[in-house]
CSV table of C-alpha atoms and ligand atoms in Angstrom, one decimal:
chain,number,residue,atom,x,y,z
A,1235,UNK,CA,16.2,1.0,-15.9
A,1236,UNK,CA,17.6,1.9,-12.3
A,1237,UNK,CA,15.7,4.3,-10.1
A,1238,UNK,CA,18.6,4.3,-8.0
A,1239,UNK,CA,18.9,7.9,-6.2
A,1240,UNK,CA,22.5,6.5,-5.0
A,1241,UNK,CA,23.6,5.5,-8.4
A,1242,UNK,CA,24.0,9.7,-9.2
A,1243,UNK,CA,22.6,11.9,-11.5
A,1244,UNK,CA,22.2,10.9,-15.8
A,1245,UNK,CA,24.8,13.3,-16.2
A,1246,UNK,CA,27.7,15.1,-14.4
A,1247,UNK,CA,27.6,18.3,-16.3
A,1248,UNK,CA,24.6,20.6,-16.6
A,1249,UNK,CA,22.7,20.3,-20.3
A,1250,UNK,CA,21.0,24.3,-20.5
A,1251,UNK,CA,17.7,24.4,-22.3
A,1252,UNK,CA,19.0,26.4,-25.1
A,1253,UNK,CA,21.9,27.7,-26.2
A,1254,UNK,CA,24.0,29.7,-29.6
A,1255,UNK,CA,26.2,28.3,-31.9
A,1256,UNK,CA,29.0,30.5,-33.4
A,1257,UNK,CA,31.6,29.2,-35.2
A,1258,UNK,CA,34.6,30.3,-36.8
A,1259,UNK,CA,33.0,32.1,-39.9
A,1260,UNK,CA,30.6,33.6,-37.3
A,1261,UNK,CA,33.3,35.5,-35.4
A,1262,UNK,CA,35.4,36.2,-38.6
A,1263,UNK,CA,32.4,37.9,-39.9
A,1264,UNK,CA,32.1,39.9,-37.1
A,1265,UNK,CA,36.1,41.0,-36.9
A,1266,UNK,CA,35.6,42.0,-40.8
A,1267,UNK,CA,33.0,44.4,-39.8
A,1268,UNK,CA,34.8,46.2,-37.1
A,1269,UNK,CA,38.2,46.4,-39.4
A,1270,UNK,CA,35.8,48.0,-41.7
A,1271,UNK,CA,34.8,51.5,-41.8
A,1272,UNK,CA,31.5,51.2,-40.2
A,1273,UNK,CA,30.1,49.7,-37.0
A,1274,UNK,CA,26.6,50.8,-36.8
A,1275,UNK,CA,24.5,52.2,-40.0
A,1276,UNK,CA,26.7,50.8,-42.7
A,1277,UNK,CA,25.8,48.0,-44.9
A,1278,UNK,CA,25.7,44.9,-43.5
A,1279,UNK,CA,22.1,46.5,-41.6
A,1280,UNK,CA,20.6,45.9,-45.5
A,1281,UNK,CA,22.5,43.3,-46.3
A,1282,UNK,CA,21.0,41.6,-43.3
A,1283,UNK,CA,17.6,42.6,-43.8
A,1284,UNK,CA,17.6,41.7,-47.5
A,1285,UNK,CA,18.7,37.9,-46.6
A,1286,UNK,CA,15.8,37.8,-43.6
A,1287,UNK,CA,13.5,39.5,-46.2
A,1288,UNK,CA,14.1,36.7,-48.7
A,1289,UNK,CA,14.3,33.4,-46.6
A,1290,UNK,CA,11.2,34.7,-45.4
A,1291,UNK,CA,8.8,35.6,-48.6
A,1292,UNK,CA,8.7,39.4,-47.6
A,1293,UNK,CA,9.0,42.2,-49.4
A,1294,UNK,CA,10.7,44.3,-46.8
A,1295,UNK,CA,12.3,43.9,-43.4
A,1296,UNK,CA,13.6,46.5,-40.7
A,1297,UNK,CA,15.5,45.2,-37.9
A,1298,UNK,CA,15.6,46.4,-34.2
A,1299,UNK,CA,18.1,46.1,-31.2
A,1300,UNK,CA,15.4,43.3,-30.2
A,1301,UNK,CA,12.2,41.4,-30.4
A,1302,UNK,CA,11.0,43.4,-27.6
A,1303,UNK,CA,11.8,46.6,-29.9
A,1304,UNK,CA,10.7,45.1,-32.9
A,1305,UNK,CA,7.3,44.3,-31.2
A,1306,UNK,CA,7.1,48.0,-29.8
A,1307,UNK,CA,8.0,49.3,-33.4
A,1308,UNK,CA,5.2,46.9,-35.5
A,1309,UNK,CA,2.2,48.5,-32.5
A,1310,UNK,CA,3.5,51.9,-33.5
A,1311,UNK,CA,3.2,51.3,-37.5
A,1312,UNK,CA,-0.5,49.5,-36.7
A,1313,UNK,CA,-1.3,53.1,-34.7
A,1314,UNK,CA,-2.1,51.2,-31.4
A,1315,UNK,CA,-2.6,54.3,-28.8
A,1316,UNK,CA,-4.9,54.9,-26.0
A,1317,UNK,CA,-7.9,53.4,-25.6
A,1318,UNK,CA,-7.0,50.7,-28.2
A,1319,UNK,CA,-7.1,46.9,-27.8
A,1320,UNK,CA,-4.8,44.6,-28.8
A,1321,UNK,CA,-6.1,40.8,-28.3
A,1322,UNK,CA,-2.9,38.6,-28.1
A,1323,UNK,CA,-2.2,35.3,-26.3
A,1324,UNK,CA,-1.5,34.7,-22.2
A,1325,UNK,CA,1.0,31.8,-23.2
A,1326,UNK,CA,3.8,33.8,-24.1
A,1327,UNK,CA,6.6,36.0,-23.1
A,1328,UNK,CA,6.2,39.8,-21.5
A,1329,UNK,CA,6.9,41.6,-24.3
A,1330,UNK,CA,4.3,40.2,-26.8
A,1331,UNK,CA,1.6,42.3,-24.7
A,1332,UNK,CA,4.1,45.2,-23.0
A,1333,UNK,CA,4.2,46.4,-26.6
A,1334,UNK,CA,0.8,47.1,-26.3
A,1335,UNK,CA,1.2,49.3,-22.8
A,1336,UNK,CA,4.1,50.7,-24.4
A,1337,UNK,CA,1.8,52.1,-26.7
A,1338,UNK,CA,-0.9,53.1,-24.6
A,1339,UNK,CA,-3.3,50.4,-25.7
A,1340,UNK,CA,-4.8,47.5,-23.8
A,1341,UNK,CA,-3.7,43.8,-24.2
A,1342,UNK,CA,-6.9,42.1,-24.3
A,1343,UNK,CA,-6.0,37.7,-23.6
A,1344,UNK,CA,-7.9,35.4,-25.6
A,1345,UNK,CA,-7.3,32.0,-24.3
A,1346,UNK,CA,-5.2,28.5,-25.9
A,1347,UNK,CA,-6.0,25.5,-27.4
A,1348,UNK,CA,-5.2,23.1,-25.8
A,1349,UNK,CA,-3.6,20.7,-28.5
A,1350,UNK,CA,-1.5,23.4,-29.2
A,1351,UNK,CA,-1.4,25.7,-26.7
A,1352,UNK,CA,-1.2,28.5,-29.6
A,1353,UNK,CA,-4.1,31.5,-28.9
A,1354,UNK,CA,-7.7,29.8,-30.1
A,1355,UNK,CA,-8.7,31.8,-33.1
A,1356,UNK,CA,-12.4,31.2,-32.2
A,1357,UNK,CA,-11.6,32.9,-28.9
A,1358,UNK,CA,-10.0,35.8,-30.8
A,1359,UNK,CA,-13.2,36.4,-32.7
A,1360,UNK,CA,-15.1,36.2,-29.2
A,1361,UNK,CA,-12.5,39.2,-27.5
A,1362,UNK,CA,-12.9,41.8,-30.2
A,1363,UNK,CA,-15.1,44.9,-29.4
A,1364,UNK,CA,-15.1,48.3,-31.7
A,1365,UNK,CA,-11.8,48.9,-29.6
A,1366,UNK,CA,-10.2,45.9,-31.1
A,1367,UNK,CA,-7.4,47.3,-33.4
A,1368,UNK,CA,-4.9,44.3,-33.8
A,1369,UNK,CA,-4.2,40.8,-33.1
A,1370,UNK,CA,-0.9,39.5,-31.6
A,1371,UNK,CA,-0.7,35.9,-32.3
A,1372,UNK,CA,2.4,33.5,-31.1
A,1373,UNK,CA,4.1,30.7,-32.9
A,1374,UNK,CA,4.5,29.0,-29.3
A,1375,UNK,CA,7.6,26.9,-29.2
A,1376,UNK,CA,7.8,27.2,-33.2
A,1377,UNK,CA,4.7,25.7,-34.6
A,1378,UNK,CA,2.3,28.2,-36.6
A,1379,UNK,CA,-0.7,29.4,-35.2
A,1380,UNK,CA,-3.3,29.4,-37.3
A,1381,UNK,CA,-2.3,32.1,-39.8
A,1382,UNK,CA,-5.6,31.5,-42.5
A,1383,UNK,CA,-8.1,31.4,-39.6
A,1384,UNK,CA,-6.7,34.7,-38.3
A,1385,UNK,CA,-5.4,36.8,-41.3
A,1386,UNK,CA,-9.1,35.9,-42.9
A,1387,UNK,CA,-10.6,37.1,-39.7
A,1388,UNK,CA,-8.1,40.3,-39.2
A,1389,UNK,CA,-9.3,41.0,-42.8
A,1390,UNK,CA,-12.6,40.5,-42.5
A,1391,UNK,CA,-12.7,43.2,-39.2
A,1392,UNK,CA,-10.2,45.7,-40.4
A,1393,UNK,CA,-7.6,44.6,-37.7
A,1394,UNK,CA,-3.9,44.7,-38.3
A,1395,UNK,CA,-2.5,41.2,-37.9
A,1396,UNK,CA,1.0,41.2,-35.7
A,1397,UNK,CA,3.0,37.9,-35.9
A,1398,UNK,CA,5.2,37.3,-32.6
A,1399,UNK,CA,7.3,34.6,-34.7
A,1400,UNK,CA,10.0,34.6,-31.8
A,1401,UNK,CA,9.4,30.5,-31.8
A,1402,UNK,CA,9.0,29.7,-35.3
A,1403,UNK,CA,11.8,31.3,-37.9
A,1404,UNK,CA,12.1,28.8,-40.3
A,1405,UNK,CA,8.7,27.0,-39.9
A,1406,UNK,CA,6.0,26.9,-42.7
A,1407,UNK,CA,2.2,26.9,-43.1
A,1408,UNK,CA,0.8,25.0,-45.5
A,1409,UNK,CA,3.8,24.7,-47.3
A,1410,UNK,CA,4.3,28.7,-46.9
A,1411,UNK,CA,7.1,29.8,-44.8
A,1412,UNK,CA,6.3,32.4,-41.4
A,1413,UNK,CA,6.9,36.1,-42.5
A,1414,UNK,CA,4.1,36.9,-45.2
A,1415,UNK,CA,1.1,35.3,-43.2
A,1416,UNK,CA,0.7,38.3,-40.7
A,1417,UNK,CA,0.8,42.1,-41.6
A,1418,UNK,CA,4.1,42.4,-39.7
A,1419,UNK,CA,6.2,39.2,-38.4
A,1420,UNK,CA,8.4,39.6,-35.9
A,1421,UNK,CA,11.4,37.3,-35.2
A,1422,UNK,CA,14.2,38.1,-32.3
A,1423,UNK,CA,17.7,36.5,-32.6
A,1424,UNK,CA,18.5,36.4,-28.6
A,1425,UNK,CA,20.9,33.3,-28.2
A,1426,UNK,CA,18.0,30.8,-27.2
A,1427,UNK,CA,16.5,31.4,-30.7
A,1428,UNK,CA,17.2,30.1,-33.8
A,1429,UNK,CA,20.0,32.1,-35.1
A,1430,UNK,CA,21.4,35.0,-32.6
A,1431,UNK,CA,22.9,38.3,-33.2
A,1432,UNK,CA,23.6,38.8,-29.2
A,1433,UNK,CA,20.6,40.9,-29.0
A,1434,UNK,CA,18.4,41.6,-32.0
A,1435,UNK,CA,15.0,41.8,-33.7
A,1436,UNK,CA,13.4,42.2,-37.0
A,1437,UNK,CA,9.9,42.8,-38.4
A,1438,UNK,CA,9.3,41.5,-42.2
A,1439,UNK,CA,6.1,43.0,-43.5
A,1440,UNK,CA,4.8,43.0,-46.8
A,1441,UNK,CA,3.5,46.7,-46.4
A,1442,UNK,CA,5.4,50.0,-47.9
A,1443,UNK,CA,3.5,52.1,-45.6
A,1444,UNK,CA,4.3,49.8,-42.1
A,1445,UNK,CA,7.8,49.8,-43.4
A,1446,UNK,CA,8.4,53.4,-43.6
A,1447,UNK,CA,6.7,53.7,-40.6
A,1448,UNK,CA,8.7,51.3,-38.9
A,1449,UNK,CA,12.2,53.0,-40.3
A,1450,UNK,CA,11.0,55.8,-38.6
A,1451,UNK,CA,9.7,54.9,-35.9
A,1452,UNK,CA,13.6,52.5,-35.2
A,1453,UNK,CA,15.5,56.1,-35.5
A,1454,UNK,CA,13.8,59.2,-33.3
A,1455,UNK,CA,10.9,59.3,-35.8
A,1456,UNK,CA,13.7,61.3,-38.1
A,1457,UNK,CA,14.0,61.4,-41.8
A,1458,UNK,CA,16.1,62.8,-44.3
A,1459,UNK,CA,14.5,61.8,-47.4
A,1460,UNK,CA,13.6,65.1,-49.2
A,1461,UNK,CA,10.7,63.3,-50.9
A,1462,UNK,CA,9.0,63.0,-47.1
A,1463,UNK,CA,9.9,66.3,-45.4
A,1464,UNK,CA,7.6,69.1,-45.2
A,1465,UNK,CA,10.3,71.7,-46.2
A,1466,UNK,CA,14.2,71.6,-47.4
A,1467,UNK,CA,16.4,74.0,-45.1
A,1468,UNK,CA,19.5,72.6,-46.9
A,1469,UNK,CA,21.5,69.8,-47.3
A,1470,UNK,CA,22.1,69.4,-43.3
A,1471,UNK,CA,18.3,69.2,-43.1
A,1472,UNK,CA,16.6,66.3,-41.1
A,1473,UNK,CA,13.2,66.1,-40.0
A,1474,UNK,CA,11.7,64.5,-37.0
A,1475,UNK,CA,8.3,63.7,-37.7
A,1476,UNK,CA,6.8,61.2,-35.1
A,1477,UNK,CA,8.2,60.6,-31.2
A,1478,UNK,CA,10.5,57.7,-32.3
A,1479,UNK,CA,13.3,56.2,-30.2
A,1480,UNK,CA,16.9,55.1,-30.9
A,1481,UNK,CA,16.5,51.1,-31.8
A,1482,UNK,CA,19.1,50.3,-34.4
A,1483,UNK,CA,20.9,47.5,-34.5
A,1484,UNK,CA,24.5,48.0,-34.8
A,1485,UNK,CA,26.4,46.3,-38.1
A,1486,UNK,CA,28.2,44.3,-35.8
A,1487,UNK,CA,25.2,42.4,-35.1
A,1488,UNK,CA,24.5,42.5,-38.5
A,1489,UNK,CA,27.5,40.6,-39.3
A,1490,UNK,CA,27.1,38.0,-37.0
A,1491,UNK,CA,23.2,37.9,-38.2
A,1492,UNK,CA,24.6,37.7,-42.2
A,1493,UNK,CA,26.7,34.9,-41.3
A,1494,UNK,CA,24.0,32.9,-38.9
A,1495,UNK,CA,21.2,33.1,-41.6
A,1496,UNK,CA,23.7,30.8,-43.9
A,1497,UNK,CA,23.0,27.8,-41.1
A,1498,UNK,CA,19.9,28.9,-40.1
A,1499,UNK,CA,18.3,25.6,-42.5
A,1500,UNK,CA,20.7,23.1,-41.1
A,1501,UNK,CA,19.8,24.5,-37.4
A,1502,UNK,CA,16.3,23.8,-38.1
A,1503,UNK,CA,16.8,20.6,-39.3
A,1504,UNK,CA,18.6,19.8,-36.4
A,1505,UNK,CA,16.2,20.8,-34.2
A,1506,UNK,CA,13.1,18.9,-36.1
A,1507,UNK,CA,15.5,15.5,-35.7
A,1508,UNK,CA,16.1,16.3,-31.9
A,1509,UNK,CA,12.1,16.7,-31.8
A,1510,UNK,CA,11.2,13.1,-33.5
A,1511,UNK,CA,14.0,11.7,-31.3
A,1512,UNK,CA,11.6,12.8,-28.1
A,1513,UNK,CA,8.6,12.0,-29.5
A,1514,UNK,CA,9.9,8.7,-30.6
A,1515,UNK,CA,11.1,7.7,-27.2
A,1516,UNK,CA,9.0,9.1,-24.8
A,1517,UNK,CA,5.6,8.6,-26.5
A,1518,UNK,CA,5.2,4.9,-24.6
A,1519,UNK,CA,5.2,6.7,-20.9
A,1520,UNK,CA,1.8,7.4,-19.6
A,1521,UNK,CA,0.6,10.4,-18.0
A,1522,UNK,CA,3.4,12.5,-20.4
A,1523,UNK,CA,1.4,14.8,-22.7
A,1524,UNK,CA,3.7,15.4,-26.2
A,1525,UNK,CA,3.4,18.3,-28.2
A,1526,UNK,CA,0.8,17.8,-30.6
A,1527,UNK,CA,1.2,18.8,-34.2
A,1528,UNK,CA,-1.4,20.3,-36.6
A,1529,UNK,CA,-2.0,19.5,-40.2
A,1530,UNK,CA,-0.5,21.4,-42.5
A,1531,UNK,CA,1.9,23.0,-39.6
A,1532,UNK,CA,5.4,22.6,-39.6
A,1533,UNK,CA,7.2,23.7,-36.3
A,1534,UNK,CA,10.8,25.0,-36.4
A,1535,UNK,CA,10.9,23.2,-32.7
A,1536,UNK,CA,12.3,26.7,-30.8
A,1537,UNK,CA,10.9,24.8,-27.7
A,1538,UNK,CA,9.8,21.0,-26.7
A,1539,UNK,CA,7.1,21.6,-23.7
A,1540,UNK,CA,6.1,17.9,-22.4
A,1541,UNK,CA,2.8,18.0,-19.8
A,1542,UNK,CA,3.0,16.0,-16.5
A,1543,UNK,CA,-1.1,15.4,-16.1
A,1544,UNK,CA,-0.8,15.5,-12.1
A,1545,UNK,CA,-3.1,12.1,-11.6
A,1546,UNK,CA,-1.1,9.8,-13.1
A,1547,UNK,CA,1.9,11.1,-10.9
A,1548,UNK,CA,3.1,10.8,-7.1
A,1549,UNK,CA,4.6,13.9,-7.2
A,1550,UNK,CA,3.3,17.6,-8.4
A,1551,UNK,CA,5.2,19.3,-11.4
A,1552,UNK,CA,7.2,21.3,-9.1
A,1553,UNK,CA,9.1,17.9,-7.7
A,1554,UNK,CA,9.3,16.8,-10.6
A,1555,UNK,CA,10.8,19.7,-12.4
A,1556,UNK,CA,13.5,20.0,-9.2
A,1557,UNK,CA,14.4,16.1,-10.0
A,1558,UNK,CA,14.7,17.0,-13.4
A,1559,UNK,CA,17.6,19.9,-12.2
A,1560,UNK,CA,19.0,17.5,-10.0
A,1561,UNK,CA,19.9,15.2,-13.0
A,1562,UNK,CA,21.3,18.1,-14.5
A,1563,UNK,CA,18.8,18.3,-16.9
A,1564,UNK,CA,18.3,21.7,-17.1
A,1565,UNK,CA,15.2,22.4,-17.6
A,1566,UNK,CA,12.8,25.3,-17.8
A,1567,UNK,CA,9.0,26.5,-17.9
A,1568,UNK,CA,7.6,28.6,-20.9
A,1569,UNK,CA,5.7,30.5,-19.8
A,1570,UNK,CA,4.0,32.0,-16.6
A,1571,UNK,CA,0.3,33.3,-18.1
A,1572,UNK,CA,1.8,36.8,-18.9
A,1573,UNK,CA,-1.5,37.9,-16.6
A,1574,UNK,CA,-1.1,36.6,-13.4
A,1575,UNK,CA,2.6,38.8,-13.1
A,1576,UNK,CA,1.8,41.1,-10.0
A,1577,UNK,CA,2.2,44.0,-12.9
A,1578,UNK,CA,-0.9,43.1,-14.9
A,1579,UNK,CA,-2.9,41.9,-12.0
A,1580,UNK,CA,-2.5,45.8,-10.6
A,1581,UNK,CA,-3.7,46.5,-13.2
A,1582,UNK,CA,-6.8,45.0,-12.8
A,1583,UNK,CA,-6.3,41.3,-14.4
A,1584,UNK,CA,-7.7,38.4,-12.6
A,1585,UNK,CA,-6.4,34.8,-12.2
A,1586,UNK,CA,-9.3,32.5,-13.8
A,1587,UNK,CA,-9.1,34.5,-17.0
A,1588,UNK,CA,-7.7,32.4,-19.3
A,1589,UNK,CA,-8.4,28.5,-17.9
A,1590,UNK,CA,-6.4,26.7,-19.8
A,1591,UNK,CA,-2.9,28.8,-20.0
A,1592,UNK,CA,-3.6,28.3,-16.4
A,1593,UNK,CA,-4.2,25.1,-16.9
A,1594,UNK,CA,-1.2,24.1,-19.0
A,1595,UNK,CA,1.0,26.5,-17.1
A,1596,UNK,CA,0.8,24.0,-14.4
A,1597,UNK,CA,1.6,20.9,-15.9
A,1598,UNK,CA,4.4,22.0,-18.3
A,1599,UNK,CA,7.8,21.8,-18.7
A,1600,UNK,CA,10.2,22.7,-21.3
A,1601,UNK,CA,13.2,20.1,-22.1
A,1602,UNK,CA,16.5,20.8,-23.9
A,1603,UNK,CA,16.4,21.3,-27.4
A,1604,UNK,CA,19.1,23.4,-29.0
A,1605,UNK,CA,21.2,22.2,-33.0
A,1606,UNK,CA,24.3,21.7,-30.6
A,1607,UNK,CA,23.1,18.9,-28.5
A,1608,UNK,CA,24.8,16.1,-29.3
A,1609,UNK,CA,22.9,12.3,-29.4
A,1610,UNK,CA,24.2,12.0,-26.2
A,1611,UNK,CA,22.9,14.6,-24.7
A,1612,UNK,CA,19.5,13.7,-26.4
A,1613,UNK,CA,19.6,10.0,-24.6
A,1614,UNK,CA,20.2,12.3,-21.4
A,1615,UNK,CA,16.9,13.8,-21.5
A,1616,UNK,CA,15.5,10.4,-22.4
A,1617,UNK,CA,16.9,8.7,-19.8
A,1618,UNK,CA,16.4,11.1,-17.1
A,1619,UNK,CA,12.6,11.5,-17.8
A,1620,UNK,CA,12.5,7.5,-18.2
A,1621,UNK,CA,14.0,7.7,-14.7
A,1622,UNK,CA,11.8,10.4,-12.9
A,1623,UNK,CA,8.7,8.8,-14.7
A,1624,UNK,CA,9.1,5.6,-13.3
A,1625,UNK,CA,9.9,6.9,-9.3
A,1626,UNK,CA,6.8,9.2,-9.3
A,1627,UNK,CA,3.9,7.3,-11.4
A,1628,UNK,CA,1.0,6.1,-10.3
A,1629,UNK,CA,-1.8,3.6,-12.2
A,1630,UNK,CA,-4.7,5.2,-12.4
A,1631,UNK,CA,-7.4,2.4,-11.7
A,1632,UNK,CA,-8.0,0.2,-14.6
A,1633,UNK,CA,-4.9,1.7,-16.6
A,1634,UNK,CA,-1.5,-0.1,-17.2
A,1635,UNK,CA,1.4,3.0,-16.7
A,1636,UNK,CA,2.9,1.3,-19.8
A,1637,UNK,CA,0.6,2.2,-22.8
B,2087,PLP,C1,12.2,36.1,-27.2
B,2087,PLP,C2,10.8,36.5,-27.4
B,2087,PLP,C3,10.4,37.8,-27.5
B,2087,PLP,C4,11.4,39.0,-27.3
B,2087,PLP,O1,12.5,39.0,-28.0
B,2087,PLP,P1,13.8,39.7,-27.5
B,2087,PLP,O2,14.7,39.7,-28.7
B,2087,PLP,O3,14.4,38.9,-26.4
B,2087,PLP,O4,13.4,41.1,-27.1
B,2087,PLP,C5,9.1,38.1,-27.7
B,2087,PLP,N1,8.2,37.1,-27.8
B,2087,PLP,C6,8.5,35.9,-27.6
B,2087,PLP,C7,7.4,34.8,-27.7
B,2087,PLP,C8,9.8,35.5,-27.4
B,2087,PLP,O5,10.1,34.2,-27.2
């Protein structure tokens, strides 16, 4: 292959790391809804949650304007406040441990693995104190944490077990699907995601009482059911019984959600085939860490993170990454350790903390992976990691670069 800077980059157009796909039957489904009678709190809010519910082996599920909401409402139903900890993962996104602060409660970071970069459950046990009230595990990039290991020991210590399944909608556990493993399992539909209403959340939870506590908590902490109030003024009568907030989605949303969750497998599957394609062609090229895959786990493959080990390279990540734009590959980093933003560190967290996020935080970078790209756009990626491979490595004594 040529390592030509002069022949141009692999490709003329820039490939994003992740992107929707709405069809036609998306956007009909959509106009349907707003030539109906209702565009927020009509039917197609429980229509949508009743599909989620089912795909996803729950009994319930309440959805949100967002993850982010979602996440804030499932630390309200598990009665996070101050003084509480929350242990939850460093490798993630902000909001998996804002929703703590939102509450009040303190994000305690228990550190990866680093085959899978998912929070170590035996570092979980380590972090928990007679503070401890939940655990916020992440499906990073769409491959299960371990859900036995830590619904066994969330069980075993009274802790309420909160799923950040942001990653991993469609993916399965031992043969179990994500959404019945945790006490609450979040999923968000943002457009990077796996299916997208714009902006939306959900939580699925087996639990009646999380679930009325989560309707509540989605609309001002207001109910009408005369079953719940403390008193009935009359038929206007509404009762506002806990500080909720306004974080409906709106049916439009819901539409577009309805008619997503009918592609949702054949996203998946595109995504697992894109996975294998990477792993099948750059597995030969030394010094390139692929993500590793647990027994009994099957990823939904939101993200494909490849690690650059720095010694068998020329060049430090950030080059390469920059080469990597400049073949208009676009590609990202998931994610900073949530820790070292100049937020958390005021508040008192220290870099060290969690070695190896650090660790893999500075190695890592996310490629492409999204059910629109075509096979071209696969061989892209290929090709332009074939190509930035072979201009920065480096034989480490004793070793062939070619495995
Ligand atoms: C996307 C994401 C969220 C937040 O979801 P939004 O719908 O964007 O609010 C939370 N956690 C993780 C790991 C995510 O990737």
């Amino acid at each position: 292959m040529s390592d030509d800077v002069i022949t141009g980059p692999v490709r003329d157009t820039l490939l994003p790391y992740g992107q929707q796909w709405i069809d036609d039957k998306d956007i009909q489904a959509v106009v349907d809804v707003l030539r109906s009678g209702f565009v927020t709190q009509g039917p197609a809010i429980q229509q949508f949650e009743a599909k989620v519910a089912e795909y996803v082996g729950a009994k319930y599920a309440v959805a949100f304007t967002n993850g982010t909401a979602a996440l804030h409402g499932a630390c309200f139903a598990a009665g996070i406040g101050q003084g509480d900890e929350v242990i939850t993962t460093p490798l993630t996104f902000l909001a998996s441990s804002n929703c703590v602060l939102y509450q009040g409660g303190t994000p305690v970071f228990a550190d990866i693995d680093m085959h899978t970069y998912n929070i170590d459950a035996d570092r979980i046990a380590e972090r928990i104190t007679e503070h401890t009230r939940a655990v916020i595990a992440v499906d990073f990039t769409g491959q299960p944490a371990e859900l036995d290991k830590i619904s066994m020991l969330c069980r075993d210590r009274g802790l309420v077990f909160i799923e950040d399944a942001a990653h991993s909608l469609g993916a399965d556990y031992h043969g179990r699907k994500v959404g019945s493993w945790a006490d609450m399992t979040m999923f968000s539909f943002h457009p990077v995601k796996h299916i997208t209403t714009g902006e939306g959340g959900i939580i699925a939870t087996n639990s009646e009482e999380f679930y009325r506590k989560l309707l509540l908590f989605r609309s001002h902490g207001m109910t009408r059911d005369p079953q719940e109030m403390t008193k009935n003024d009359g038929p206007w009568y509404y009762e506002m019984q806990e500080l909720g907030y306004n974080y409906r989605m709106t049916d439009i949303q819901a539409a577009l959600g309805n008619s997503q969750m009918d592609k949702l497998n054949a996203f998946v599957e595109k995504r697992r085939t894109i996975a294998r394609a990477y792993n099948e062609a750059l597995g030969e090229l030394t010094g390139i860490v692929l993500p590793e895959q647990l027994a009994g786990a099957h990823s939904s493959w939101h993200l494909y993170v490849i690690r650059w080990l720095p010694e068998y390279f020329k060049a430090d990540r950030k080059t390469i990454f920059e080469a990597l734009q400049s073949e208009n590959i676009g590609v990202n980093v998931h994610y900073i350790p949530v820790y070292l933003q100049p937020y958390y560190q005021h508040l008192g967290y220290e870099e060290g903390l969690c070695p190896n996020a650090e660790e893999y935080y500075r190695t890592a970078v996310t490629l492409p992976l999204f059910p629109k790209m075509t096979d071209q756009d696969v061989q892209d990626v290929v090709q332009a990691i074939r190509k930035i491979w072979a201009r920065y490595t480096r034989s480490v004594s004793g070793e062939n670069p070619i495995k």
